[in-house]
Amino acid sequence: MNRRAFLQFKAIYRKELLEALRDTMSLFFMIGLPLIFYPLIAVLGLLGYNQIADHAQSGTPAKIAVMGEIAPLMKAELEAQFELVPLEPSEDPCAQAQQALQAKTYAAIAAFDQPPCGLKPDAENDPYNNASPDESADERAPLGTLQIWFDGSRESSSEAARLLEEQANAGQRALTAQTLKDHQIDPQWSRPYAQVRVNLATPNRMTAFLLSKILPLVLVLLCALSGYYPAIDMLAGEQERGTLETLCATPCSRFTLLLAKYAAVVTLSLIATLANLLAIALTFAATAAQLPQILQNLSLPIGSLAVSGLLLLPTAFFVSALLMLVAVFARNLKEAQNLATPAFSLCVVPAGFALLPWVSLNAGTALVPGMNITLALQAALLNQLSPLMALEVFAVQALYAFLLVQGASRLFANEEILFGQGLDVKAWLRSLLHPRAQNAPLPPSAGVLLFLLILLLTIYVAPLIPVESEALQLCLAQVIVVLAPALLVLWFYRQPFKDLGFVRPGGRALLGSLITGVGIFGLTAFIATLTFMLFPQATEETAPLQESLNEIVSETPAIATLVVLAILPAVFEEFAFRGVILRAFSSLGFGKAALISSALFALLHLSPYRLLPTFLLALTAAFVFFHTRSLFCAMIIHALQNGLVTLTAYSEALHRLTTTNLYALFGLSTLFYVGIWIVRRSGKPEREETPEI
Amino acid sequence: MNLPQTPLSDERAPAIEAQKLHKCFKDFTALQEVSFEVYPGEIVGLLGPNGAGKTTTLRILAGLLSPTSGKAAICGHDLSHDPQAARSELGFTSGGTGLYLRLTALELLQTFAALYGLEDAEANAAIEDCAGRFDLNDFLSKRVQTLSSGQKQRLNLARCFLHHPKALILDEPTAALDVIASHGLHQQIRRAKSEGCAVLFSTHILSEAETLCDRLVLLLGGRVLDEGTPADLCARHDVPHLTALFLKAAQLLTEQPEPLP
């Protein structure tokens, strides 16, 4: 960004912030509301809690009806808690009890030696099953049966039944003790162990745990909500008020304009979220003394909250970008709201799913926007977020935000959308179904589409492929997950096959690629070894990969192994990533296209520890493809890299060399530069022939 | 695109140039072969009934829309090749232009000064200059929402003059103004003309066009029907005044729905 663009950026950014912060309504929603909302919730919650607690303490004891004959010791135990009312059973005690409970005459009924009522309890160890009335003579139940009847549709009745059960258990123990005493046995026998439950979690951890249940979703929601109004107001609102026209007539480029507005939305969204966090913390501090007993010892995990605050940055990036993309389409606020609501749900719904107990943060869920941040926030609060995982979530969100901003700036530059007749949705849909004419260059959307297809197939379909032999599974996975979607996208965008770069390389290009391939193996092995040294936990994560590699090596002939592990992935992945995705982004210029396609390639390996090596491999392949214009050269490099890794599984010595000896690997990686040098001299890329690459 | 150069009646280069502008929206043709120039120190009025293509023409010349074919240039900078340079020479405002209500007048001017690429010192000088010229000093520190419509109009115009534009494009600037405010605007337009600025504006008000403009361009159904001084136009079409010319043109349109020859 040059000086002038920076000046313009600053002016727009300042203007947007001034406007937003002077709008009483926005300001109230951003800062005022949270400062009122949380204390209010806390006060109401405490009031409610105290009322219930007071009622439990001072209120009259619950009325419990007793049917049948009750042992004196049991009666004493129950009387300590309840007001007992004897109830004479009629001919149909069940119906009688049901009526009485419905009429709320009693909170619950303790039925001694009555016929079974309602559905049979299915639990085997249910006391009733163990001692039904016809087994009353059985030694195990000398005193008969106790049924606790209650109205499950009434809160107070359920609660009474729970207390009654506890109290009855105490009665049971008293009776047992009495019996043992009568037989001159130490009552201790009935309870060989004195039992007590102790929570050893520190107050800090307890707070973190409680917060992790709800806070992540609340924060993601707040962040999204607080970006909502500014995002649509800055684009659709300006459009509606007619001010966008004058802005666009100044010598400020539309990209700068959009970027400044985007920065303003992100800032406002962060201010609002931080205001919310602050309000939560203040409320917590202010009400700490009045908190109920169980929460009394809690303390605020400041460190975890700070990490959470940091994680909100990429959330704001992403949500603001998504909302702006949508707002560009709209010509007024109403239209923008109609469009923004589904977009908003798109990031909030996955965030909700993240709270399901079996969903956890891993390399796969880290790719799902909304869900990844919620899970990362949860892990951060529990102090379980590894730095690499945090980095991956951060990178993924930033990448999505970047793509969205790119998309928004494209749309923003589209005059038809801003000042024309608006987007013709019908024509757009028609063009989707019958995509562009033959030979039209592949658009960036094709790259995003293929990435998403491969991602979805990797997560949902690849695990379903039947595992008969690992080798076969890998082959099938390559075809289904990589080749098939790539062909589908090519067909969909009517791309001729011959233009993809199936060009026979020249001698020098071939030589350069071979040397680069060996060199990149050295370089990635060097990085991998360094990673394992720095992050010992990485060994655990990559262990299954190493195991399945060893398994394939042991059960498959060597040639087949090389085909499965080295050649097939090289051919298919290069075809998809360099042949299709890199080409799709090439309208952005080679540098950006290579960076984006390589980042996507690295992300799909679903492991934070393999991000850097896979990224470098992809970048190298892209570079070599660009200079040689031959997809075969990229395939050679990829195949050599994979093949050499496979070879290390055959020889223990080689394996040790490539996983421990940093000096040897460093030496090997110098070949990389030699290879690149040769490739660069193999001929200038002829832009005329393939203008996209 | 190499289009034949229109022979220039004047030695000077035109500040605003429309060459065979053609604009289609989906299946609707808004402009066909619209060509005219505005020279420095000249006021040209763009006249035409609603839907004639006035706003589309002005938007193309302000770089907001790009023509389907043809060339639009400001001070020799082609808007499709070097839009930034072209817009740097241009001041643009439309009657419907809202101002940022929650900013103060000063903040508004500062924002636009920066957008026109003026550094702080330059910007301050330009704002001081414009504030004096458009009589803004009384309300510079007031929020725009508290200003009267006359004050807003002066501010709106001052905003276009910050960077000393060589070309001024005004889309129905007097549409929502009372007589006094319109008069003030006319004075400023004349002053800009005297300083060598080329002014192009569209209007519905024929008396305004008659008194203010050196030349008129008459648009009808997306085409230039005729152009010339008000007196020339009336004489050529054998009508006593512009209103009659306008009515005649409208009649022509209803009789001849096909594009004009």
Tab-separated table of C-alpha atoms in Angstrom, chain A residues 61-353:
chain	number	residue	atom	x	y	z
A	61	PRO	CA	-41.492	-29.510	54.909
A	62	ALA	CA	-42.950	-31.346	51.916
A	63	LYS	CA	-46.042	-33.387	52.607
A	64	ILE	CA	-45.465	-37.089	52.044
A	65	ALA	CA	-48.241	-39.654	52.191
A	66	VAL	CA	-47.366	-43.031	53.695
A	67	MET	CA	-49.284	-46.096	52.554
A	68	GLY	CA	-48.984	-49.385	54.374
A	69	GLU	CA	-47.011	-50.257	57.433
A	70	ILE	CA	-43.759	-48.421	58.065
A	71	ALA	CA	-40.941	-49.619	60.298
A	72	PRO	CA	-40.358	-47.253	63.234
A	73	LEU	CA	-36.697	-46.608	62.350
A	74	MET	CA	-37.619	-45.747	58.763
A	75	LYS	CA	-40.421	-43.534	60.017
A	76	ALA	CA	-38.003	-41.661	62.269
A	77	GLU	CA	-35.644	-41.005	59.372
A	78	LEU	CA	-38.423	-39.780	57.104
A	79	GLU	CA	-39.974	-37.597	59.762
A	80	ALA	CA	-36.721	-35.745	60.122
A	81	GLN	CA	-37.277	-34.231	56.641
A	82	PHE	CA	-40.951	-34.486	55.791
A	83	GLU	CA	-44.397	-34.060	57.111
A	84	LEU	CA	-45.733	-37.610	57.028
A	85	VAL	CA	-49.439	-38.214	56.495
A	86	PRO	CA	-50.756	-41.768	56.753
A	87	LEU	CA	-52.925	-42.711	53.793
A	88	GLU	CA	-55.274	-45.684	53.853
A	89	PRO	CA	-54.956	-47.570	50.558
A	90	SER	CA	-58.194	-48.055	48.637
A	91	GLU	CA	-58.929	-51.021	46.383
A	92	ASP	CA	-56.853	-49.555	43.600
A	93	PRO	CA	-53.971	-47.805	45.364
A	94	CYS	CA	-52.344	-46.847	42.067
A	95	ALA	CA	-55.346	-44.876	40.816
A	96	GLN	CA	-55.773	-43.392	44.281
A	97	ALA	CA	-52.143	-42.262	44.347
A	98	GLN	CA	-52.331	-40.842	40.835
A	99	GLN	CA	-55.380	-38.777	41.764
A	100	ALA	CA	-53.846	-37.528	44.977
A	101	LEU	CA	-50.636	-36.513	43.203
A	102	GLN	CA	-52.549	-34.789	40.430
A	103	ALA	CA	-54.561	-32.863	42.993
A	104	LYS	CA	-51.208	-31.855	44.533
A	105	THR	CA	-52.394	-33.068	47.918
A	106	TYR	CA	-48.981	-34.636	48.513
A	107	ALA	CA	-45.540	-33.986	47.096
A	108	ALA	CA	-44.887	-37.734	46.846
A	109	ILE	CA	-46.118	-41.015	48.278
A	110	ALA	CA	-44.079	-43.647	50.095
A	111	ALA	CA	-45.920	-46.912	49.405
A	112	PHE	CA	-44.912	-49.816	51.615
A	113	ASP	CA	-45.877	-53.306	50.463
A	114	GLN	CA	-48.260	-52.110	47.761
A	115	PRO	CA	-48.894	-53.804	44.400
A	116	PRO	CA	-46.551	-52.544	41.654
A	117	CYS	CA	-47.676	-49.397	39.863
A	118	GLY	CA	-47.041	-47.965	36.423
A	119	LEU	CA	-44.438	-49.299	34.070
A	120	LYS	CA	-42.085	-51.895	35.441
A	121	PRO	CA	-38.724	-50.275	36.155
A	122	ASP	CA	-36.239	-51.755	33.726
A	123	ALA	CA	-33.114	-51.457	35.791
A	124	GLU	CA	-32.084	-54.834	37.101
A	125	ASN	CA	-30.872	-53.608	40.402
A	126	ASP	CA	-34.017	-51.667	41.046
A	127	PRO	CA	-35.072	-52.436	44.623
A	128	TYR	CA	-38.538	-53.338	43.418
A	129	ASN	CA	-37.237	-55.992	41.026
A	130	ASN	CA	-35.127	-57.535	43.685
A	131	ALA	CA	-38.012	-57.778	46.065
A	132	SER	CA	-41.415	-58.014	44.452
A	133	PRO	CA	-44.398	-58.622	46.788
A	134	ASP	CA	-44.607	-62.332	45.997
A	135	GLU	CA	-40.995	-62.696	47.038
A	136	SER	CA	-41.667	-60.899	50.289
A	137	ALA	CA	-40.728	-64.010	52.213
A	138	ASP	CA	-37.341	-63.929	50.556
A	139	GLU	CA	-34.456	-63.404	52.910
A	140	ARG	CA	-33.091	-60.507	50.894
A	141	ALA	CA	-36.120	-58.369	51.605
A	142	PRO	CA	-37.373	-59.237	55.018
A	143	LEU	CA	-39.347	-56.038	55.478
A	144	GLY	CA	-41.068	-55.976	52.088
A	145	THR	CA	-41.059	-53.293	49.399
A	146	LEU	CA	-40.991	-49.538	49.215
A	147	GLN	CA	-42.256	-47.738	46.129
A	148	ILE	CA	-41.772	-44.017	45.810
A	149	TRP	CA	-44.620	-42.588	43.783
A	150	PHE	CA	-44.307	-39.114	42.380
A	151	ASP	CA	-45.563	-36.859	39.591
A	152	GLY	CA	-42.712	-36.521	37.118
A	153	SER	CA	-44.472	-33.639	35.407
A	154	ARG	CA	-44.173	-31.553	38.585
A	155	GLU	CA	-40.756	-30.159	39.525
A	156	SER	CA	-41.501	-30.068	43.248
A	157	SER	CA	-42.753	-33.656	43.211
A	158	SER	CA	-39.627	-34.932	41.436
A	159	GLU	CA	-37.453	-33.064	43.880
A	160	ALA	CA	-39.420	-34.469	46.828
A	161	ALA	CA	-39.053	-37.980	45.408
A	162	ARG	CA	-35.294	-37.500	45.123
A	163	LEU	CA	-35.042	-36.316	48.713
A	164	LEU	CA	-37.371	-39.085	49.819
A	165	GLU	CA	-35.139	-41.653	48.168
A	166	GLU	CA	-32.066	-40.256	49.923
A	167	GLN	CA	-33.857	-40.222	53.228
A	168	ALA	CA	-35.202	-43.728	52.678
A	169	ASN	CA	-31.668	-44.918	51.979
A	170	ALA	CA	-30.635	-43.482	55.326
A	171	GLY	CA	-33.589	-45.366	56.816
A	172	GLN	CA	-32.447	-48.568	55.122
A	173	ARG	CA	-28.981	-48.141	56.632
A	174	ALA	CA	-30.421	-47.489	60.075
A	175	LEU	CA	-32.532	-50.637	59.797
A	176	THR	CA	-29.538	-52.695	58.668
A	177	ALA	CA	-27.461	-51.357	61.524
A	178	GLN	CA	-30.236	-52.218	63.961
A	179	THR	CA	-30.532	-55.774	62.597
A	180	LEU	CA	-26.764	-56.279	62.822
A	181	LYS	CA	-26.778	-54.948	66.339
A	182	ASP	CA	-29.587	-57.364	67.232
A	183	HIS	CA	-27.399	-60.196	65.950
A	184	GLN	CA	-24.471	-58.765	67.905
A	185	ILE	CA	-22.492	-57.932	64.831
A	186	ASP	CA	-20.592	-54.675	64.565
A	187	PRO	CA	-22.836	-52.300	62.521
A	188	GLN	CA	-19.646	-51.231	60.748
A	189	TRP	CA	-20.060	-54.444	58.727
A	190	SER	CA	-22.834	-52.996	56.689
A	191	ARG	CA	-20.511	-50.209	55.519
A	192	PRO	CA	-17.012	-51.632	55.388
A	193	TYR	CA	-15.729	-48.404	53.854
A	194	ALA	CA	-16.604	-44.972	55.015
A	195	GLN	CA	-17.208	-43.182	51.751
A	196	VAL	CA	-16.769	-39.538	50.835
A	197	ARG	CA	-16.620	-37.600	47.578
A	198	VAL	CA	-14.017	-34.844	47.258
A	199	ASN	CA	-13.583	-32.516	44.285
A	200	LEU	CA	-9.869	-31.879	43.837
A	201	ALA	CA	-10.153	-29.459	40.942
A	202	THR	CA	-8.748	-26.066	41.867
A	203	PRO	CA	-11.243	-23.216	42.024
A	204	ASN	CA	-9.569	-21.823	38.929
A	205	ARG	CA	-10.173	-25.016	36.986
A	206	MET	CA	-13.732	-25.291	38.191
A	207	THR	CA	-14.492	-21.801	36.938
A	208	ALA	CA	-12.739	-22.586	33.677
A	209	PHE	CA	-14.818	-25.743	33.315
A	210	LEU	CA	-18.096	-23.985	34.021
A	211	LEU	CA	-17.174	-21.127	31.704
A	212	SER	CA	-16.100	-23.523	28.931
A	213	LYS	CA	-19.621	-24.942	28.866
A	214	ILE	CA	-21.235	-21.719	27.800
A	215	LEU	CA	-18.775	-18.870	27.318
A	216	PRO	CA	-17.297	-19.959	23.935
A	217	LEU	CA	-20.658	-19.959	22.217
A	218	VAL	CA	-21.654	-16.710	23.899
A	219	LEU	CA	-18.431	-15.054	22.745
A	220	VAL	CA	-18.700	-16.266	19.168
A	221	LEU	CA	-22.313	-15.141	19.089
A	222	LEU	CA	-21.448	-11.749	20.551
A	223	CYS	CA	-18.575	-11.255	18.185
A	224	ALA	CA	-20.799	-12.104	15.235
A	225	LEU	CA	-23.673	-9.973	16.524
A	226	SER	CA	-21.532	-6.936	17.181
A	227	GLY	CA	-20.116	-7.027	13.663
A	228	TYR	CA	-23.571	-7.456	12.171
A	229	TYR	CA	-24.894	-3.911	12.187
A	230	PRO	CA	-21.666	-2.035	11.330
A	231	ALA	CA	-20.947	-4.388	8.418
A	232	ILE	CA	-24.275	-3.909	6.717
A	233	ASP	CA	-24.535	-0.236	7.620
A	234	MET	CA	-21.166	0.657	6.130
A	235	LEU	CA	-22.042	-0.818	2.748
A	236	ALA	CA	-25.789	-1.177	2.313
A	237	GLY	CA	-26.465	1.817	4.578
A	238	GLU	CA	-24.193	4.106	2.562
A	239	GLN	CA	-25.756	2.811	-0.602
A	240	GLU	CA	-29.213	3.607	0.760
A	241	ARG	CA	-28.258	7.103	1.922
A	242	GLY	CA	-26.633	7.837	-1.428
A	243	THR	CA	-23.213	8.581	0.014
A	244	LEU	CA	-21.413	5.667	-1.596
A	245	GLU	CA	-21.559	7.374	-4.972
A	246	THR	CA	-19.483	10.364	-3.871
A	247	LEU	CA	-17.044	8.117	-2.092
A	248	CYS	CA	-16.484	6.031	-5.214
A	249	ALA	CA	-15.999	9.138	-7.357
A	250	THR	CA	-12.902	10.105	-5.356
A	251	PRO	CA	-9.500	8.814	-6.500
A	252	CYS	CA	-9.578	6.204	-3.732
A	253	SER	CA	-9.530	2.675	-5.139
A	254	ARG	CA	-12.480	0.474	-4.286
A	255	PHE	CA	-10.174	-2.079	-2.722
A	256	THR	CA	-8.764	0.497	-0.291
A	257	LEU	CA	-12.278	1.654	0.449
A	258	LEU	CA	-13.458	-1.859	1.240
A	259	LEU	CA	-10.362	-2.723	3.230
A	260	ALA	CA	-10.739	0.366	5.434
A	261	LYS	CA	-14.399	-0.402	6.027
A	262	TYR	CA	-13.478	-3.991	6.821
A	263	ALA	CA	-10.849	-2.869	9.326
A	264	ALA	CA	-13.451	-0.622	10.950
A	265	VAL	CA	-15.963	-3.474	11.257
A	266	VAL	CA	-13.323	-5.733	12.792
A	267	THR	CA	-12.377	-3.000	15.270
A	268	LEU	CA	-15.973	-2.330	16.272
A	269	SER	CA	-16.677	-6.025	16.612
A	270	LEU	CA	-13.644	-6.425	18.858
A	271	ILE	CA	-14.532	-3.382	20.967
A	272	ALA	CA	-17.996	-4.799	21.524
A	273	THR	CA	-16.702	-8.248	22.359
A	274	LEU	CA	-14.158	-6.887	24.791
A	275	ALA	CA	-16.868	-4.753	26.402
A	276	ASN	CA	-18.854	-7.939	26.853
A	277	LEU	CA	-15.902	-9.819	28.337
A	278	LEU	CA	-15.239	-6.923	30.688
A	279	ALA	CA	-18.892	-6.795	31.736
A	280	ILE	CA	-18.836	-10.527	32.451
A	281	ALA	CA	-15.673	-10.219	34.533
A	282	LEU	CA	-16.999	-7.210	36.464
A	283	THR	CA	-20.317	-8.887	37.134
A	284	PHE	CA	-18.493	-11.947	38.323
A	285	ALA	CA	-16.288	-9.933	40.651
A	286	ALA	CA	-19.165	-7.875	42.026
A	287	THR	CA	-21.451	-10.788	42.751
A	288	ALA	CA	-18.752	-13.200	43.966
A	289	ALA	CA	-19.625	-12.665	47.621
A	290	GLN	CA	-23.288	-13.435	47.078
A	291	LEU	CA	-22.740	-16.523	44.965
A	292	PRO	CA	-24.333	-19.723	46.176
A	293	GLN	CA	-22.224	-21.988	48.327
A	294	ILE	CA	-21.102	-24.325	45.533
A	295	LEU	CA	-19.782	-21.429	43.454
A	296	GLN	CA	-18.336	-19.510	46.385
A	297	ASN	CA	-14.781	-20.771	45.986
A	298	LEU	CA	-14.508	-20.035	42.298
A	299	SER	CA	-11.919	-17.632	40.970
A	300	LEU	CA	-11.542	-16.160	37.552
A	301	PRO	CA	-8.938	-17.830	35.292
A	302	ILE	CA	-7.456	-14.598	33.965
A	303	GLY	CA	-4.856	-16.316	31.769
A	304	SER	CA	-7.414	-18.466	29.956
A	305	LEU	CA	-9.672	-15.484	29.467
A	306	ALA	CA	-6.796	-13.552	27.951
A	307	VAL	CA	-6.111	-16.358	25.455
A	308	SER	CA	-9.834	-16.415	24.661
A	309	GLY	CA	-9.743	-12.707	24.013
A	310	LEU	CA	-6.903	-13.261	21.565
A	311	LEU	CA	-8.794	-16.016	19.783
A	312	LEU	CA	-11.641	-13.625	19.139
A	313	LEU	CA	-9.426	-11.715	16.742
A	314	PRO	CA	-9.715	-14.292	13.934
A	315	THR	CA	-13.409	-14.677	14.735
A	316	ALA	CA	-13.910	-10.992	14.155
A	317	PHE	CA	-11.858	-11.248	10.945
A	318	PHE	CA	-13.992	-14.045	9.628
A	319	VAL	CA	-17.445	-12.907	10.637
A	320	SER	CA	-16.856	-9.339	9.491
A	321	ALA	CA	-15.610	-10.560	6.126
A	322	LEU	CA	-18.609	-12.841	5.675
A	323	LEU	CA	-21.102	-10.127	6.594
A	324	MET	CA	-19.418	-7.575	4.334
A	325	LEU	CA	-19.450	-9.989	1.427
A	326	VAL	CA	-23.187	-10.332	1.888
A	327	ALA	CA	-23.763	-6.623	2.435
A	328	VAL	CA	-22.100	-5.739	-0.876
A	329	PHE	CA	-24.987	-7.441	-2.664
A	330	ALA	CA	-27.664	-5.409	-0.939
A	331	ARG	CA	-28.832	-2.009	-2.087
A	332	ASN	CA	-30.481	-1.056	1.170
A	333	LEU	CA	-30.465	-2.038	4.819
A	334	LYS	CA	-33.551	-4.201	4.552
A	335	GLU	CA	-32.096	-6.267	1.724
A	336	ALA	CA	-28.856	-6.546	3.640
A	337	GLN	CA	-30.630	-7.862	6.698
A	338	ASN	CA	-32.469	-10.455	4.640
A	339	LEU	CA	-29.176	-11.658	3.216
A	340	ALA	CA	-27.113	-11.379	6.378
A	341	THR	CA	-29.337	-13.551	8.536
A	342	PRO	CA	-28.626	-16.825	6.673
A	343	ALA	CA	-24.922	-15.927	6.503
A	344	PHE	CA	-24.974	-15.250	10.203
A	345	SER	CA	-26.546	-18.640	10.923
A	346	LEU	CA	-23.866	-20.221	8.772
A	347	CYS	CA	-21.234	-19.408	11.369
A	348	VAL	CA	-23.380	-19.625	14.479
A	349	VAL	CA	-24.973	-23.038	13.861
A	350	PRO	CA	-21.631	-24.925	13.600
A	351	ALA	CA	-20.563	-23.034	16.721
A	352	GLY	CA	-23.594	-24.509	18.488
A	353	PHE	CA	-22.707	-28.004	17.312
